Coordinates of C-alpha atoms and ligand atoms in Angstrom, one line a residue:
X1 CA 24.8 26.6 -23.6
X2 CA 24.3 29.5 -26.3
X3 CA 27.4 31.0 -26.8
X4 CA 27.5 34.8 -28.5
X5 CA 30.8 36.3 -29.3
X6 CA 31.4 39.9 -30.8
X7 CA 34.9 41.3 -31.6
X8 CA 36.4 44.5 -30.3
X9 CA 38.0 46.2 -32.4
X10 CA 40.3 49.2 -32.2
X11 CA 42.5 51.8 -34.2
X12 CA 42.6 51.1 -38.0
X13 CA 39.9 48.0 -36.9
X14 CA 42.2 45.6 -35.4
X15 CA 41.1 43.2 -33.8
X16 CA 42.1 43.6 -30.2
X17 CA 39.6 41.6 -28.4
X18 CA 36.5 39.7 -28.3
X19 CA 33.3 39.7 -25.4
X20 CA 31.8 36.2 -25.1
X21 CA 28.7 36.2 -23.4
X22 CA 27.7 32.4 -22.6
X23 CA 23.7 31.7 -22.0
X24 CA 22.8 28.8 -19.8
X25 CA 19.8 28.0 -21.8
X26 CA 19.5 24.5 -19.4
X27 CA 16.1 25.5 -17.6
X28 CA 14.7 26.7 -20.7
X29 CA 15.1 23.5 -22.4
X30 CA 14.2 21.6 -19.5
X31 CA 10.7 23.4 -19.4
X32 CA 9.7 23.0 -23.1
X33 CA 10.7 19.0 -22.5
X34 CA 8.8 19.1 -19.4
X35 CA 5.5 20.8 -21.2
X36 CA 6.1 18.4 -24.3
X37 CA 6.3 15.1 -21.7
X38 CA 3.0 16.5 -20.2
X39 CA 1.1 16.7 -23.4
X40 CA 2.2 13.4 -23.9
X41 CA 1.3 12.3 -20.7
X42 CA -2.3 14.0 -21.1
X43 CA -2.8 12.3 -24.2
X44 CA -1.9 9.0 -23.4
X45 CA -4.3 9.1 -20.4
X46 CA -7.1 10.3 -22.0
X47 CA -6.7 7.7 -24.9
X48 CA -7.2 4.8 -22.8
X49 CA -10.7 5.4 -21.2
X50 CA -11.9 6.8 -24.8
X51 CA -10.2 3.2 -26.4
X52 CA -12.4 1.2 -23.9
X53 CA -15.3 3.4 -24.2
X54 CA -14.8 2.6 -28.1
X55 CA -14.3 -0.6 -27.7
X56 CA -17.2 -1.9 -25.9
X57 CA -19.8 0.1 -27.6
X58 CA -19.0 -1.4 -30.9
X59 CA -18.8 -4.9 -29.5
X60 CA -22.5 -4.2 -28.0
X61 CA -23.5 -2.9 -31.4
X62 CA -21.8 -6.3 -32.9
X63 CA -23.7 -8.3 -31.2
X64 CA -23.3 -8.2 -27.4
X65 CA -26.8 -6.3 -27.7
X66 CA -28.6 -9.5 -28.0
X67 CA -26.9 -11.3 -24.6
X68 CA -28.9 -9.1 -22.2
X69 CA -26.1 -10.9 -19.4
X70 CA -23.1 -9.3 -21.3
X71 CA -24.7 -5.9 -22.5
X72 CA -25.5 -5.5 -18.7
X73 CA -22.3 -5.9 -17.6
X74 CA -20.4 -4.0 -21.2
X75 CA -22.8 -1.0 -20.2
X76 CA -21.1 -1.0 -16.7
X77 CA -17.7 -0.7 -17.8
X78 CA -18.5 1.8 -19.8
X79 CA -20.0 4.1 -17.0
X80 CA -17.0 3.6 -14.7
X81 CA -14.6 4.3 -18.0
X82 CA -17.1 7.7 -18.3
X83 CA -16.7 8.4 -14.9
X84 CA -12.8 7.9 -14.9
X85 CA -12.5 10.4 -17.6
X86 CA -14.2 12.6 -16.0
X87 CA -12.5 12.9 -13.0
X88 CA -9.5 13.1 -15.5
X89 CA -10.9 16.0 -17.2
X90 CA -12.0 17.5 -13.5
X91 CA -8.1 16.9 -12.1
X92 CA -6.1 19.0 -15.3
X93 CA -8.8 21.7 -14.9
X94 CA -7.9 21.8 -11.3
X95 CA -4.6 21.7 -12.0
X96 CA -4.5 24.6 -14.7
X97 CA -6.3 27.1 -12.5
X98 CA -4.1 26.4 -9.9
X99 CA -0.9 27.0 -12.1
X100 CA -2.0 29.8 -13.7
X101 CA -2.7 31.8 -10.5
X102 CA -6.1 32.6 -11.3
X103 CA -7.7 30.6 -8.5
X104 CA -6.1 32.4 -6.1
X105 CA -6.1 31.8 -2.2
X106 CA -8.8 33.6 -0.5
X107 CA -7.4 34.0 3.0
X108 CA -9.7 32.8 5.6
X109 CA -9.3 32.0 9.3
X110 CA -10.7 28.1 8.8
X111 CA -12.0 26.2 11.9
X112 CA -9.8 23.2 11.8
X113 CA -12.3 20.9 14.1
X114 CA -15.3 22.0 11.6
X115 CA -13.2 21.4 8.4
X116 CA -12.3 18.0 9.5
X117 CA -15.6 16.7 10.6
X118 CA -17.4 17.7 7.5
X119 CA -14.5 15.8 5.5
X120 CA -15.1 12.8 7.6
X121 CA -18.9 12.9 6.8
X122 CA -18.3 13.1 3.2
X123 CA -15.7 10.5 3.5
X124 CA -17.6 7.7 4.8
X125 CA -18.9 6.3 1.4
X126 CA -15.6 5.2 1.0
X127 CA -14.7 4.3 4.5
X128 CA -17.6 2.1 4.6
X129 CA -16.6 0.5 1.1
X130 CA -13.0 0.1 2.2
X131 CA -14.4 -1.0 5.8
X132 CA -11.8 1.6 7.0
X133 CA -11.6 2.9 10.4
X134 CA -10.7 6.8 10.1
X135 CA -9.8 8.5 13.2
X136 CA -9.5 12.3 13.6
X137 CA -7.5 13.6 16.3
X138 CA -8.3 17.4 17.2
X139 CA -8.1 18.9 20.1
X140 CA -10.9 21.0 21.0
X141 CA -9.0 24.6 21.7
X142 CA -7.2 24.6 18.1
X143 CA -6.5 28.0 17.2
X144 CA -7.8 28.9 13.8
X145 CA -5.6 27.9 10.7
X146 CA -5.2 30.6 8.3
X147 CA -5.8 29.2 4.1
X148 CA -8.6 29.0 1.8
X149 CA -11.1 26.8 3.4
X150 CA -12.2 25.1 0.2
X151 CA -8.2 24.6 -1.4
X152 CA -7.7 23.1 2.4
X153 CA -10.3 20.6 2.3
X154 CA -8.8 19.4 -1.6
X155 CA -5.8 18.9 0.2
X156 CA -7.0 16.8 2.9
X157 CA -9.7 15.0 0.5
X158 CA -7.0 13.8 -1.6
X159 CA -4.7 12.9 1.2
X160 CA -7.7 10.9 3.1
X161 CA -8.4 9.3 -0.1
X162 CA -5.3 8.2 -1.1
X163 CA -4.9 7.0 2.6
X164 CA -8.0 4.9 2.5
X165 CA -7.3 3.8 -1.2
X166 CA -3.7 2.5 -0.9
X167 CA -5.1 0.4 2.2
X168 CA -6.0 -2.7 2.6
X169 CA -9.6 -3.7 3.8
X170 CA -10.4 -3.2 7.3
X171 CA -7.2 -1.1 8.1
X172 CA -7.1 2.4 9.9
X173 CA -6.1 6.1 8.5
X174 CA -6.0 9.3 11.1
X175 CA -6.1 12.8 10.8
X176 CA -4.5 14.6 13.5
X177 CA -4.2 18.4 13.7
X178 CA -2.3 19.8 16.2
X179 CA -0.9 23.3 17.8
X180 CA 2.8 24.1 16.9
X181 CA 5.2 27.0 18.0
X182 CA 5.0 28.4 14.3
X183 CA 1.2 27.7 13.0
X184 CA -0.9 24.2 12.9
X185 CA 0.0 20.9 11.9
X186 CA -2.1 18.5 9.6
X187 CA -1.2 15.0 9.4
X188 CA -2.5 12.1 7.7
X189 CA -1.6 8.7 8.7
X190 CA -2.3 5.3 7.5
X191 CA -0.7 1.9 7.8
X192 CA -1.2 0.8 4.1
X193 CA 1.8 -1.2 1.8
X194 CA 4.1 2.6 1.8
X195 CA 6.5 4.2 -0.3
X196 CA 9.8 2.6 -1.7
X197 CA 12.4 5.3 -0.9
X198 CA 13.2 6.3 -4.6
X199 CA 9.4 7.0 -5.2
X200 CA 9.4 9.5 -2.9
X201 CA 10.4 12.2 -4.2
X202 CA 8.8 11.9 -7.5
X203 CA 5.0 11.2 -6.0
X204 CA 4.2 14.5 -6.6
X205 CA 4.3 14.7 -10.5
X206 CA 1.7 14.6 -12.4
X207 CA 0.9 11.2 -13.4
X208 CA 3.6 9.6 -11.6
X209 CA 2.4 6.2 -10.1
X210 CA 4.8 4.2 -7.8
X211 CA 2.7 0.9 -9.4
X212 CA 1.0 1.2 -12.9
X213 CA -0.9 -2.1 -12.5
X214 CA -1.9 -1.7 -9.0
X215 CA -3.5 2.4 -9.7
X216 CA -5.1 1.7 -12.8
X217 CA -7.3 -1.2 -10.7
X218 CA -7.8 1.6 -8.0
X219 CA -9.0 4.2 -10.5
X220 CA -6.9 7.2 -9.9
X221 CA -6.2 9.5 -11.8
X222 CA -2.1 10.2 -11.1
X223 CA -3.1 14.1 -10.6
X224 CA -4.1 14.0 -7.1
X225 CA -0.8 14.9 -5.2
X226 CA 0.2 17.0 -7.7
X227 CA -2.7 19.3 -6.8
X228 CA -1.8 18.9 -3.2
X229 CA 1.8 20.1 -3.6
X230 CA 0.8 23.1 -5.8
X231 CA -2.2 24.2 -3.6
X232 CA 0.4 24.1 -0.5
X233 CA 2.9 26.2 -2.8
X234 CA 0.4 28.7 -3.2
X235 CA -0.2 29.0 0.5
X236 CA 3.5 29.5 0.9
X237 CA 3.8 26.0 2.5
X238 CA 4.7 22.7 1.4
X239 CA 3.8 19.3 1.7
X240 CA 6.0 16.4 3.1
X241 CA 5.7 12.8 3.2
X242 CA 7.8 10.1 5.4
X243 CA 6.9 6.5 4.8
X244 CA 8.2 3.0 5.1
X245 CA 7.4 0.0 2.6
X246 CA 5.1 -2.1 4.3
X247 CA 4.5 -0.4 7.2
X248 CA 2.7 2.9 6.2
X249 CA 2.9 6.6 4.8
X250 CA 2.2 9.9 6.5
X251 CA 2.0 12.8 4.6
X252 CA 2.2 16.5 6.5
X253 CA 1.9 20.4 6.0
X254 CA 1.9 23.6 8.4
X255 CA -0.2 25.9 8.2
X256 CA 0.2 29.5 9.4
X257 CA -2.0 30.3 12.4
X258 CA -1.9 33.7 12.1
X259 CA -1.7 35.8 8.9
Ligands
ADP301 P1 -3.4 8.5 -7.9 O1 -4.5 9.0 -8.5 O2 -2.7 7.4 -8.7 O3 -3.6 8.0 -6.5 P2 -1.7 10.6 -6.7 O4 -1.1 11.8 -7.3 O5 -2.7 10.8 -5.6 O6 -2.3 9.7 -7.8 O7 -0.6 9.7 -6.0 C1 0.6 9.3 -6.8 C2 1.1 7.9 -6.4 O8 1.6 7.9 -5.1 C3 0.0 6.9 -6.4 O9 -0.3 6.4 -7.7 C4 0.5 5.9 -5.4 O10 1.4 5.0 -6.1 C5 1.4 6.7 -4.5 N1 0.7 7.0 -3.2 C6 0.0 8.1 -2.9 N2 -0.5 8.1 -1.6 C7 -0.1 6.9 -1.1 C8 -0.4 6.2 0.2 N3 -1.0 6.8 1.2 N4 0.2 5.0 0.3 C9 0.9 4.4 -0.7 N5 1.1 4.9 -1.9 C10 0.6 6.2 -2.1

């Protein structure tokens, strides 16, 4: 708390009183320590791809060159190290435009059946990997959702791909988009290892990651929800997740279906 006091003063300046004004300077602080922690964050994230990447070209250029075997495989890490910074780099971009309002939504009536076919055909690289079974429930006289059709599909990519991600092989995930009184409702569902309770809430930080070890395996980047929660915001909507540990997750939004 900042605390400002000025006398009053009256005939012959005596002191007859004093106005304290007290400042609650609490959000203040607790955004410069939340942009100082994020820096931090950034910084550490970036610095472990770029200390691999280091690291394994100069043991090739030690050496490693000459074991054809080992350069093979040295050369491979380092693409998937590239390709994880990139997606990095990709994710904070996202996530800047977002914040800073300039990508702003451009309201469209989207064509939820559409949307969520073309999401399953650019899914199934993954699916197949994963040997996931996605199903998408839709029903055929949906009325259009009203959001920006490409900020939509983020949201659902990043749901669908943490779905298939966080479970194990041979498992199923569904999409199900249905009519409510007060707009359209998008669900993703999937039966993988959940959400301990106290994680919950805090899933949709940036760089927050219920299991370091297990995430860094599964390459992704911590940003992913985070973009889901703020694209939602700026739709004037929000996301919500229920889950149970060892049983599942299912994350959900509404969407307006008129404007
Ligand atoms: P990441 O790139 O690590 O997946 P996200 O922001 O997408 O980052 O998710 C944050 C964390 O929430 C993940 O690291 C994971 O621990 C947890 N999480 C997200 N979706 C699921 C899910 N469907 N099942 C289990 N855990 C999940």
């Amino acid at each position: 708390i900042e605390v400002n006091i000025t006398p009053i003063l009256g005939k012959g300046n005596t002191n007859i009183g004093a106005v304290m004004v007290l400042h609650d300077i609490t959000d203040l602080r607790k955004l410069e320590t939340m942009r100082r922690d994020f820096v931090a964050n950034v910084s550490h994230e970036l610095r472990t791809p770029v200390t691999s990447l280091k690291g394994y070209a100069e043991t090739l250029l030690d050496g490693a060159l000459d074991d054809p075997e080992t350069a093979r495989e040295f050369v491979r890490i380092i693409l998937t190290e590239s390709e994880r910074l990139r997606m990095l780099v990709d994710d904070l971009l996202e996530l800047s435009r977002i914040e800073s309002g300039k990508d702003s939504v451009e309201w469209q009536k989207i064509d939820v059946s559409a949307l969520l076919h073309s999401l399953e055909v650019k899914l199934r690289p993954q699916l197949e990997a994963r040997q996931i079974e996605l199903t998408v429930v839709c029903p055929e006289k949906l009325p259009y959702a009203w959001g920006d059709y490409s900020m939509i599909e983020q949201v659902l990519t990043n749901l669908t791909d943490n779905a298939i991600k966080y479970s194990a092989i041979g498992e199923k995930v569904k999409i199900v988009a249905s009519e409510k009184s007060d707009g359209i409702l998008f669900e993703v569902i999937d039966s993988g290892p959940g959400i301990p309770e106290h994680d919950l809430p805090r899933v949709f930080e940036r760089f927050y990651r219920v299991d370091k070890g297990r995430n860094r395996k599964q390459g992704g980047t911590g940003l992913g929800l985070a973009i889901v929660k703020h694209i939602l915001e700026t739709h004037g909507t929000r996301i919500q997740v229920e889950s149970t540990l060892g049983r599942g997750s299912r994350f959900y939004f509404m969407l307006r279906n008129k404007l």
